[in-house]
Amino acid sequence: MLSDTAKQQGATSQQNPSGKNSEARKLGMIGATFLIISSLAGSGVIALPQQLAFTGSITLISFILVTAGALFLTLVYVRAGERFQDPSPTALATSISPILGAQCGFFYVYGNLISNVSILIAGLGYLAMFIPELNDPIVLGVTIIALIWLFVALSLRGVGVIAQVVSITVTLLLVAVVLTSVLGWIEFSPVQFQENWNVSGKGEGSAIMAGFAILIFSYVGVESVATNAAQIENPHKVVPIATIIGFLIVAVFYVLSTTVIEGMFTAQQIQDAPASFALSMEKISHSSYVGQTVSLVMSVACIASFIVWGLNSVSAAKTSADNGFLPKAYCYTNRFGIPSIGLVINAAIMTVVEVVLMMMGSDIAEAFDLSVTISVLLLLFPYFWSGMALLKQDRVENKKSLSNIIIVTLSSIFIISAFASADFGELMIVIAMALIVPGIYAVLMNVKIVSVDSNDEL
C-alpha cells in the first residue's frame, strides 16, 4: 500500500485517467486503514530504538506525549478532509496566503526530500550487519550517493516491479515489529528497563524533550488518507474512521515495540545496533538466521521504498511548480509521465545533503538523527498552518466550533514544543529558511504584479 500511495499521488500530476479506471481503484475501509498504517510505519519505526537508546527508556513518556499530540494533528486532517476539496498541507496553507502556500510547498517538498535520505540511511543501517564497512561515514556517504543516482535512472520509467517489492517487504517489516511487540515481553526485564531509564546525562525534563523530533518523524504521513480522499470510496464516512483506526494501531505497536526492546538489551547494545529489530528477533527466536533475515528484509524495504517516495516527492514538487511555487523545470514530464528533470534536481539536492553529512563525519546514527531533525522541523510549518486554515474556514463560514479550536490549539502546542528538541545549529538552519524563502517569493510576486501594472498603464 505504500507503493499505491505514491502512485496515486503521482497520478494527480499526470493526465487524469478515465472515470471508470479511477473508480475501480478506489479504496474501502480496510484499504484506507492499511494506507494510513503503511504510510506511518516504515523507516521511522525501524530506526527508533537505536535513536531513543541514546536518551533512555524515559522516552516512553516522550512517546506517550508525542502520540497524543500527533493524534490531534491527525484530527486536523480528518476535519480538513471534510471541509476542503484539497486537504493537502500546501493547499491548506495557500488558502490562508499565497506566500504561506509557497513557503509550505517548499518546506513540504524539501522536508520530505531530506527524509528520503533518512530512508536510505535507515536501510543501510540494517545492511551494515552484512557489510560492516557501511559504519564508516565515507563508505556510507558514497554508497548513498551511488544509490540516489541509480534509483533516478530506474525511476525514469516509473516504479514498475519495485512497487510490488515495497508492498511485500513493508508488510514483512510490519510483521517483525508486531512480533517484537508481542513476543518480546518473554525476554523483557523490568530491571534492565529501569537501568536504561535515563542514560543521557540530562535532567529528566530535558531528556523527555530530547526525543521529540525523532518521534514526530515516526508519525509523518498522518495526512496521507485525507490528501488521497479522491481515491477513497465514500470519503466523508471512511476517511475519519480509517485515519483514527490506522493511527491508533500504529501508535500501539510503536510504543510496545520500542518499550520492550529497552527492557531486552542494555542501552549501549541498542546504541551500537542500527538493526534493532533484527537484534530483538534474533533474541526472541534464539536464531541468528532469523535476525539476519529480518535485517535483510528491512533493508530491502527501506531501500526499495526510496524509489517510491522519490517519485512521490517529485510529484509533490510538480504540483507546487504548476502553482508557480517552484521552478518550472519540475513541470516537464517524459513520455512515461515522470517529471524526469525534477528527479535530477531532487537527486542533486539529496547528493548535496549527503555530501554535507559525509564531510561532518556522521556515522549511521548521527546522519539519521540530523537528517530526520531538519526534515521534521521543515514539515512542522505546513502542519501548523494546516490547523490555522481549519480555523480560518470556520471564520469564513461564520461557524463556531469549540472542538476545532481545542484540536488546533493542542496540535499547535505539540508542533511548537517539537522545536525544543532541536539543537541551536539545527534551529538556525530552519529559521534562516523560514525567513529567506518567503522573502524570495514575496519579491518575485511583487515583480510579477509590477510588470502587470506597467503593461496596463501602457
Short mmCIF file of C-alpha atoms in Angstrom, two decimals:
data_model
loop_
_atom_site.label_atom_id
_atom_site.label_comp_id
_atom_site.label_asym_id
_atom_site.label_seq_id
_atom_site.Cartn_x
_atom_site.Cartn_y
_atom_site.Cartn_z
CA MET A 1 0.00 0.00 0.00
CA LEU A 2 2.97 2.30 0.47
CA SER A 3 3.59 1.99 -3.24
CA ASP A 4 -0.08 2.59 -4.00
CA THR A 5 0.09 5.86 -2.11
CA ALA A 6 2.92 7.16 -4.19
CA LYS A 7 1.35 6.05 -7.44
CA GLN A 8 -1.97 7.64 -6.53
CA GLN A 9 -0.37 10.92 -5.53
CA GLY A 10 1.85 10.84 -8.60
CA ALA A 11 -1.18 10.40 -10.76
CA THR A 12 -2.53 13.76 -9.69
CA SER A 13 0.28 15.45 -11.55
CA GLN A 14 -0.33 13.49 -14.73
CA GLN A 15 -3.32 13.36 -17.02
CA ASN A 16 -6.41 12.06 -15.25
CA PRO A 17 -7.42 8.54 -16.13
CA SER A 18 -10.90 7.74 -17.26
CA GLY A 19 -13.62 7.83 -14.71
CA LYS A 20 -14.04 4.05 -14.83
CA ASN A 21 -10.42 3.33 -14.07
CA SER A 22 -10.37 5.91 -11.31
CA GLU A 23 -13.49 4.38 -9.75
CA ALA A 24 -12.06 0.85 -9.96
CA ARG A 25 -9.04 1.78 -7.88
CA LYS A 26 -10.97 3.35 -5.01
CA LEU A 27 -10.24 2.02 -1.53
CA GLY A 28 -12.76 0.88 1.06
CA MET A 29 -12.43 1.00 4.85
CA ILE A 30 -9.83 -1.78 5.07
CA GLY A 31 -7.75 -0.42 2.19
CA ALA A 32 -7.86 3.14 3.57
CA THR A 33 -6.89 1.90 7.04
CA PHE A 34 -3.92 0.00 5.65
CA LEU A 35 -2.98 3.09 3.64
CA ILE A 36 -2.51 5.13 6.82
CA ILE A 37 -0.73 2.20 8.53
CA SER A 38 1.72 1.72 5.67
CA SER A 39 2.28 5.48 5.34
CA LEU A 40 3.22 5.80 9.02
CA ALA A 41 5.12 2.56 9.57
CA GLY A 42 8.41 2.34 7.71
CA SER A 43 11.96 3.59 8.14
CA GLY A 44 10.84 5.75 11.07
CA VAL A 45 9.97 2.84 13.32
CA ILE A 46 12.89 0.58 12.39
CA ALA A 47 15.42 3.24 13.38
CA LEU A 48 13.59 4.38 16.51
CA PRO A 49 15.05 2.03 19.16
CA GLN A 50 18.65 2.99 18.40
CA GLN A 51 17.88 6.70 18.39
CA LEU A 52 15.90 6.58 21.63
CA ALA A 53 18.56 4.47 23.37
CA PHE A 54 20.89 7.49 23.46
CA THR A 55 18.41 9.06 25.88
CA GLY A 56 16.98 6.00 27.64
CA SER A 57 13.72 4.28 28.42
CA ILE A 58 12.42 7.56 29.86
CA THR A 59 11.47 8.27 26.23
CA LEU A 60 8.39 6.13 26.93
CA ILE A 61 6.97 9.34 28.45
CA SER A 62 8.10 11.26 25.34
CA PHE A 63 6.36 8.70 23.15
CA ILE A 64 3.07 9.00 25.03
CA LEU A 65 3.16 12.82 24.79
CA VAL A 66 4.09 12.83 21.09
CA THR A 67 1.44 10.21 20.32
CA ALA A 68 -1.23 12.36 21.99
CA GLY A 69 -0.06 15.43 20.05
CA ALA A 70 0.10 13.52 16.77
CA LEU A 71 -3.45 12.28 17.37
CA PHE A 72 -4.70 15.87 17.49
CA LEU A 73 -2.71 16.64 14.33
CA THR A 74 -4.39 13.64 12.73
CA LEU A 75 -7.77 15.06 13.72
CA VAL A 76 -6.84 18.33 11.99
CA TYR A 77 -6.52 16.49 8.68
CA VAL A 78 -9.66 14.47 9.35
CA ARG A 79 -11.61 17.71 9.80
CA ALA A 80 -9.85 19.36 6.85
CA GLY A 81 -10.75 16.41 4.64
CA GLU A 82 -14.41 17.10 5.40
CA ARG A 83 -14.20 20.83 4.69
CA PHE A 84 -11.69 21.31 1.85
CA GLN A 85 -11.64 19.93 -1.67
CA ASP A 86 -7.84 19.59 -1.41
CA PRO A 87 -6.76 18.99 2.22
CA SER A 88 -3.05 18.65 1.44
CA PRO A 89 -0.74 20.73 3.70
CA THR A 90 0.34 23.02 0.85
CA ALA A 91 -3.23 23.66 -0.33
CA LEU A 92 -4.39 24.41 3.20
CA ALA A 93 -1.58 26.92 3.73
CA THR A 94 -2.36 28.54 0.36
CA SER A 95 -5.96 29.06 1.48
CA ILE A 96 -4.58 31.44 4.12
CA SER A 97 -2.00 33.24 1.98
CA PRO A 98 -0.21 32.53 -1.33
CA ILE A 99 3.13 33.33 0.30
CA LEU A 100 2.45 30.84 3.10
CA GLY A 101 1.44 28.35 0.43
CA ALA A 102 4.74 28.94 -1.36
CA GLN A 103 6.72 28.58 1.86
CA CYS A 104 4.87 25.44 2.96
CA GLY A 105 5.08 23.95 -0.52
CA PHE A 106 8.84 24.47 -0.45
CA PHE A 107 9.22 23.07 3.08
CA TYR A 108 6.87 20.14 2.44
CA VAL A 109 8.66 19.10 -0.75
CA TYR A 110 12.21 19.53 0.51
CA GLY A 111 11.45 18.37 4.04
CA ASN A 112 10.25 15.10 2.55
CA LEU A 113 13.25 15.10 0.24
CA ILE A 114 15.64 15.21 3.20
CA SER A 115 13.64 12.46 4.88
CA ASN A 116 14.20 10.38 1.74
CA VAL A 117 17.91 10.44 2.58
CA SER A 118 16.96 9.21 6.06
CA ILE A 119 15.15 6.26 4.47
CA LEU A 120 18.36 5.18 2.72
CA ILE A 121 20.39 5.68 5.89
CA ALA A 122 17.96 3.51 7.88
CA GLY A 123 18.03 0.80 5.21
CA LEU A 124 21.81 0.74 5.03
CA GLY A 125 21.92 0.63 8.83
CA TYR A 126 20.27 -2.79 8.68
CA LEU A 127 22.52 -3.83 5.80
CA ALA A 128 25.55 -3.00 7.97
CA MET A 129 25.00 -6.35 9.71
CA PHE A 130 26.33 -7.93 6.50
CA ILE A 131 28.65 -5.10 5.38
CA PRO A 132 30.33 -3.58 8.49
CA GLU A 133 32.20 -1.10 6.28
CA LEU A 134 28.95 0.88 6.00
CA ASN A 135 29.60 2.15 9.52
CA ASP A 136 32.37 4.30 8.04
CA PRO A 137 31.00 7.79 7.14
CA ILE A 138 32.82 7.91 3.79
CA VAL A 139 31.72 4.44 2.68
CA LEU A 140 28.18 5.18 3.87
CA GLY A 141 28.10 8.53 2.03
CA VAL A 142 29.48 7.18 -1.25
CA THR A 143 27.01 4.27 -1.15
CA ILE A 144 24.05 6.58 -0.54
CA ILE A 145 25.07 8.92 -3.37
CA ALA A 146 25.52 5.97 -5.75
CA LEU A 147 22.08 4.62 -4.81
CA ILE A 148 20.45 8.03 -5.25
CA TRP A 149 21.59 8.28 -8.88
CA LEU A 150 20.98 4.59 -9.60
CA PHE A 151 17.40 5.00 -8.42
CA VAL A 152 16.94 8.13 -10.54
CA ALA A 153 17.82 6.05 -13.59
CA LEU A 154 15.45 3.28 -12.51
CA SER A 155 12.63 5.77 -11.78
CA LEU A 156 12.56 7.35 -15.24
CA ARG A 157 10.12 4.66 -16.42
CA GLY A 158 8.10 4.52 -13.19
CA VAL A 159 8.31 2.18 -10.22
CA GLY A 160 7.17 -0.99 -12.01
CA VAL A 161 8.07 -4.17 -10.15
CA ILE A 162 9.77 -2.16 -7.40
CA ALA A 163 6.31 -1.16 -6.17
CA GLN A 164 5.44 -4.80 -5.55
CA VAL A 165 8.77 -5.37 -3.78
CA VAL A 166 7.98 -2.45 -1.48
CA SER A 167 4.48 -3.76 -0.70
CA ILE A 168 5.78 -7.22 0.19
CA THR A 169 8.83 -6.14 2.20
CA VAL A 170 6.98 -3.40 4.11
CA THR A 171 4.37 -6.00 5.09
CA LEU A 172 7.15 -8.32 6.32
CA LEU A 173 8.73 -5.35 8.12
CA LEU A 174 5.48 -4.77 10.00
CA VAL A 175 5.33 -8.46 10.89
CA ALA A 176 8.74 -8.17 12.60
CA VAL A 177 7.57 -5.09 14.52
CA VAL A 178 4.35 -6.80 15.61
CA LEU A 179 6.18 -9.99 16.69
CA THR A 180 8.63 -7.92 18.73
CA SER A 181 5.73 -6.04 20.32
CA VAL A 182 4.01 -9.28 21.36
CA LEU A 183 6.69 -11.94 21.88
CA GLY A 184 9.43 -9.60 23.07
CA TRP A 185 7.83 -9.45 26.53
CA ILE A 186 9.03 -13.02 27.12
CA GLU A 187 12.60 -11.63 27.15
CA PHE A 188 11.67 -8.34 28.85
CA SER A 189 13.47 -7.45 32.10
CA PRO A 190 11.96 -4.71 34.31
CA VAL A 191 15.35 -4.34 35.97
CA GLN A 192 17.06 -3.71 32.61
CA PHE A 193 14.32 -1.23 31.65
CA GLN A 194 14.92 0.67 34.90
CA GLU A 195 18.71 0.67 34.40
CA ASN A 196 18.16 2.21 30.93
CA TRP A 197 15.80 4.89 32.28
CA ASN A 198 17.97 7.98 31.67
CA VAL A 199 21.42 7.45 30.23
CA SER A 200 21.66 10.86 28.56
CA GLY A 201 23.22 12.72 31.49
CA LYS A 202 20.47 15.35 31.19
CA GLY A 203 17.74 16.25 33.64
CA GLU A 204 14.53 14.31 33.27
CA GLY A 205 12.66 17.23 31.68
CA SER A 206 15.35 17.75 29.05
CA ALA A 207 15.61 14.00 28.44
CA ILE A 208 11.87 13.74 27.81
CA MET A 209 12.03 16.59 25.29
CA ALA A 210 15.17 15.25 23.59
CA GLY A 211 13.41 12.58 21.57
CA PHE A 212 10.53 14.69 20.25
CA ALA A 213 11.82 15.31 16.70
CA ILE A 214 12.70 11.64 16.09
CA LEU A 215 9.35 10.52 17.45
CA ILE A 216 7.44 13.05 15.35
CA PHE A 217 9.22 11.67 12.28
CA SER A 218 7.55 8.35 13.07
CA TYR A 219 4.14 9.94 12.59
CA VAL A 220 4.92 11.90 9.43
CA GLY A 221 2.27 10.78 6.96
CA VAL A 222 -0.83 11.30 9.12
CA GLU A 223 -2.27 13.40 6.30
CA SER A 224 -1.98 10.60 3.72
CA VAL A 225 -5.59 9.39 3.76
CA ALA A 226 -7.06 12.91 3.83
CA THR A 227 -4.88 14.03 0.93
CA ASN A 228 -5.90 10.94 -1.07
CA ALA A 229 -9.63 11.34 -0.38
CA ALA A 230 -10.38 11.17 -4.12
CA GLN A 231 -9.10 7.59 -4.10
CA ILE A 232 -11.34 6.60 -1.17
CA GLU A 233 -14.84 5.22 -1.54
CA ASN A 234 -17.39 7.30 0.43
CA PRO A 235 -14.60 9.52 1.82
CA HIS A 236 -16.72 11.55 4.27
CA LYS A 237 -17.52 8.37 6.17
CA VAL A 238 -14.39 6.29 5.55
CA VAL A 239 -11.58 8.86 5.92
CA PRO A 240 -12.20 9.88 9.57
CA ILE A 241 -12.68 6.31 10.79
CA ALA A 242 -9.80 4.81 8.77
CA THR A 243 -7.42 7.58 9.82
CA ILE A 244 -8.11 7.19 13.54
CA ILE A 245 -8.07 3.37 13.47
CA GLY A 246 -4.87 3.26 11.41
CA PHE A 247 -3.17 5.83 13.62
CA LEU A 248 -4.09 4.01 16.85
CA ILE A 249 -2.90 0.64 15.52
CA VAL A 250 0.47 2.09 14.55
CA ALA A 251 0.79 4.03 17.81
CA VAL A 252 0.16 0.92 19.93
CA PHE A 253 2.80 -1.13 18.14
CA TYR A 254 5.26 1.78 18.11
CA VAL A 255 5.06 2.19 21.88
CA LEU A 256 5.05 -1.54 22.63
CA SER A 257 7.95 -2.44 20.33
CA THR A 258 10.30 0.35 21.42
CA THR A 259 9.45 -0.14 25.10
CA VAL A 260 10.05 -3.89 25.07
CA ILE A 261 13.43 -3.51 23.32
CA GLU A 262 14.55 -1.12 26.08
CA GLY A 263 13.95 -3.98 28.53
CA MET A 264 15.66 -6.65 26.42
CA PHE A 265 19.13 -5.09 26.00
CA THR A 266 21.43 -2.59 27.65
CA ALA A 267 21.30 0.95 26.30
CA GLN A 268 24.82 0.52 24.91
CA GLN A 269 23.85 -2.62 22.99
CA ILE A 270 20.93 -0.81 21.35
CA GLN A 271 23.06 2.26 20.57
CA ASP A 272 25.60 0.06 18.80
CA ALA A 273 22.96 -1.79 16.75
CA PRO A 274 21.28 0.12 13.88
CA ALA A 275 19.38 -3.12 13.16
CA SER A 276 17.47 -3.06 16.46
CA PHE A 277 14.54 -5.19 15.34
CA ALA A 278 16.87 -7.78 13.83
CA LEU A 279 18.59 -7.89 17.23
CA SER A 280 15.26 -8.37 19.04
CA MET A 281 14.02 -11.07 16.65
CA GLU A 282 17.32 -12.92 16.99
CA LYS A 283 16.94 -12.98 20.78
CA ILE A 284 13.24 -13.95 20.65
CA SER A 285 13.84 -16.81 18.21
CA HIS A 286 17.29 -17.73 19.55
CA SER A 287 18.42 -17.93 15.94
CA SER A 288 21.00 -15.75 14.21
CA TYR A 289 19.47 -16.75 10.85
CA VAL A 290 16.15 -15.15 11.82
CA GLY A 291 17.96 -11.97 12.83
CA GLN A 292 19.85 -11.87 9.55
CA THR A 293 16.66 -12.48 7.55
CA VAL A 294 14.83 -9.66 9.35
CA SER A 295 17.78 -7.36 8.80
CA LEU A 296 17.84 -8.13 5.06
CA VAL A 297 14.06 -7.72 4.65
CA MET A 298 14.02 -4.37 6.48
CA SER A 299 16.98 -3.13 4.48
CA VAL A 300 15.33 -4.05 1.16
CA ALA A 301 12.04 -2.47 2.31
CA CYS A 302 13.70 0.87 3.04
CA ILE A 303 15.99 0.94 0.02
CA ALA A 304 13.23 -0.08 -2.41
CA SER A 305 10.72 2.34 -0.89
CA PHE A 306 13.22 5.14 -1.55
CA ILE A 307 12.29 4.92 -5.24
CA VAL A 308 8.59 5.14 -4.46
CA TRP A 309 8.95 8.06 -2.06
CA GLY A 310 11.34 9.70 -4.52
CA LEU A 311 8.59 9.68 -7.14
CA ASN A 312 6.13 10.87 -4.51
CA SER A 313 8.38 13.83 -3.67
CA VAL A 314 8.89 14.85 -7.29
CA SER A 315 5.13 14.61 -7.93
CA ALA A 316 4.52 16.96 -4.99
CA ALA A 317 7.20 19.28 -6.39
CA LYS A 318 5.49 19.26 -9.79
CA THR A 319 2.20 20.23 -8.18
CA SER A 320 3.88 23.18 -6.44
CA ALA A 321 5.61 24.13 -9.69
CA ASP A 322 2.28 24.03 -11.55
CA ASN A 323 1.03 26.56 -8.99
CA GLY A 324 4.08 28.76 -9.54
CA PHE A 325 5.73 27.97 -6.20
CA LEU A 326 8.75 26.04 -7.51
CA PRO A 327 10.89 26.25 -10.69
CA LYS A 328 9.03 25.38 -13.91
CA ALA A 329 11.63 22.69 -14.62
CA TYR A 330 9.60 20.44 -12.30
CA CYS A 331 6.63 20.71 -14.68
CA TYR A 332 8.32 18.79 -17.51
CA THR A 333 7.36 15.12 -17.82
CA ASN A 334 8.86 12.47 -20.10
CA ARG A 335 6.85 10.10 -22.29
CA PHE A 336 6.21 7.85 -19.28
CA GLY A 337 4.59 10.72 -17.38
CA ILE A 338 7.53 11.02 -14.95
CA PRO A 339 8.88 14.51 -14.02
CA SER A 340 12.36 13.49 -15.17
CA ILE A 341 14.08 16.88 -14.83
CA GLY A 342 12.60 17.20 -11.36
CA LEU A 343 14.05 13.81 -10.44
CA VAL A 344 17.51 15.00 -11.45
CA ILE A 345 17.11 18.26 -9.49
CA ASN A 346 15.99 16.37 -6.39
CA ALA A 347 18.82 13.86 -6.76
CA ALA A 348 21.33 16.73 -6.92
CA ILE A 349 19.85 18.24 -3.73
CA MET A 350 19.96 14.89 -1.92
CA THR A 351 23.54 14.45 -3.06
CA VAL A 352 24.48 17.80 -1.53
CA VAL A 353 22.73 16.82 1.72
CA GLU A 354 24.67 13.56 1.87
CA VAL A 355 27.99 15.24 1.00
CA VAL A 356 27.45 17.61 3.94
CA LEU A 357 26.71 14.68 6.25
CA MET A 358 29.79 12.88 4.92
CA MET A 359 32.02 15.92 5.47
CA MET A 360 30.71 16.16 9.03
CA GLY A 361 31.91 12.60 9.60
CA SER A 362 28.43 11.40 10.55
CA ASP A 363 28.00 7.68 11.14
CA ILE A 364 24.66 5.90 10.60
CA ALA A 365 23.09 7.04 13.87
CA GLU A 366 24.33 10.64 13.63
CA ALA A 367 23.40 11.01 9.95
CA PHE A 368 19.90 9.65 10.56
CA ASP A 369 19.35 11.89 13.59
CA LEU A 370 20.47 15.08 11.82
CA SER A 371 18.61 14.47 8.56
CA VAL A 372 15.42 13.49 10.41
CA THR A 373 15.52 16.52 12.71
CA ILE A 374 15.93 19.02 9.86
CA SER A 375 13.24 17.24 7.86
CA VAL A 376 10.76 17.27 10.76
CA LEU A 377 11.37 20.93 11.61
CA LEU A 378 10.63 21.89 8.00
CA LEU A 379 7.47 19.76 7.88
CA LEU A 380 6.15 21.32 11.08
CA PHE A 381 5.47 24.59 9.24
CA PRO A 382 2.92 23.08 6.79
CA TYR A 383 1.40 21.10 9.66
CA PHE A 384 0.97 24.23 11.78
CA TRP A 385 -0.67 26.27 9.01
CA SER A 386 -3.00 23.37 8.20
CA GLY A 387 -4.58 23.88 11.61
CA MET A 388 -4.81 27.63 11.09
CA ALA A 389 -6.54 27.04 7.74
CA LEU A 390 -9.21 24.99 9.52
CA LEU A 391 -9.89 27.83 11.98
CA LYS A 392 -9.94 30.37 9.15
CA GLN A 393 -12.52 28.27 7.30
CA ASP A 394 -14.70 28.30 10.43
CA ARG A 395 -14.45 32.10 10.47
CA VAL A 396 -15.24 32.42 6.75
CA GLU A 397 -18.30 30.22 7.12
CA ASN A 398 -19.27 32.06 10.32
CA LYS A 399 -19.19 28.85 12.33
CA LYS A 400 -18.08 28.48 15.93
CA SER A 401 -16.62 25.05 16.61
CA LEU A 402 -15.19 24.60 20.09
CA SER A 403 -13.90 21.15 19.14
CA ASN A 404 -11.92 22.61 16.21
CA ILE A 405 -10.40 25.25 18.49
CA ILE A 406 -9.35 22.60 21.01
CA ILE A 407 -7.94 20.27 18.32
CA VAL A 408 -5.95 23.03 16.60
CA THR A 409 -4.71 24.52 19.87
CA LEU A 410 -3.42 21.21 21.19
CA SER A 411 -1.87 20.21 17.85
CA SER A 412 -0.17 23.62 17.66
CA ILE A 413 1.28 23.24 21.17
CA PHE A 414 2.55 19.83 20.11
CA ILE A 415 4.15 21.28 16.96
CA ILE A 416 5.78 24.24 18.70
CA SER A 417 7.13 22.09 21.55
CA ALA A 418 8.96 19.95 18.99
CA PHE A 419 11.38 22.80 18.29
CA ALA A 420 12.64 22.45 21.87
CA SER A 421 14.18 19.11 20.95
CA ALA A 422 16.44 20.62 18.26
CA ASP A 423 19.89 21.97 18.95
CA PHE A 424 20.99 25.52 18.16
CA GLY A 425 22.56 24.75 14.78
CA GLU A 426 19.51 22.89 13.52
CA LEU A 427 17.22 25.71 14.64
CA MET A 428 19.36 28.32 12.90
CA ILE A 429 19.19 26.43 9.60
CA VAL A 430 15.40 26.23 9.78
CA ILE A 431 14.93 29.82 10.97
CA ALA A 432 17.11 31.07 8.11
CA MET A 433 15.00 29.14 5.60
CA ALA A 434 11.78 30.38 7.22
CA LEU A 435 12.95 33.96 6.66
CA ILE A 436 14.61 33.62 3.26
CA VAL A 437 12.04 31.52 1.38
CA PRO A 438 9.02 33.84 1.97
CA GLY A 439 11.23 36.84 1.20
CA ILE A 440 12.28 35.44 -2.17
CA TYR A 441 8.71 34.56 -3.11
CA ALA A 442 7.43 37.95 -1.93
CA VAL A 443 9.93 39.73 -4.19
CA LEU A 444 9.11 37.51 -7.15
CA MET A 445 5.38 38.01 -6.64
CA ASN A 446 5.82 41.77 -6.40
CA VAL A 447 7.86 41.83 -9.58
CA LYS A 448 5.10 39.94 -11.35
CA ILE A 449 2.46 42.37 -10.08
CA VAL A 450 4.51 45.43 -11.03
CA SER A 451 5.03 44.13 -14.58
CA VAL A 452 1.29 43.59 -14.97
CA ASP A 453 0.52 47.10 -13.69
CA SER A 454 3.12 48.57 -16.02
CA ASN A 455 1.58 46.81 -19.02
CA ASP A 456 -1.85 48.04 -18.02
CA GLU A 457 -0.64 51.64 -17.90
CA LEU A 458 0.83 51.29 -21.38
#
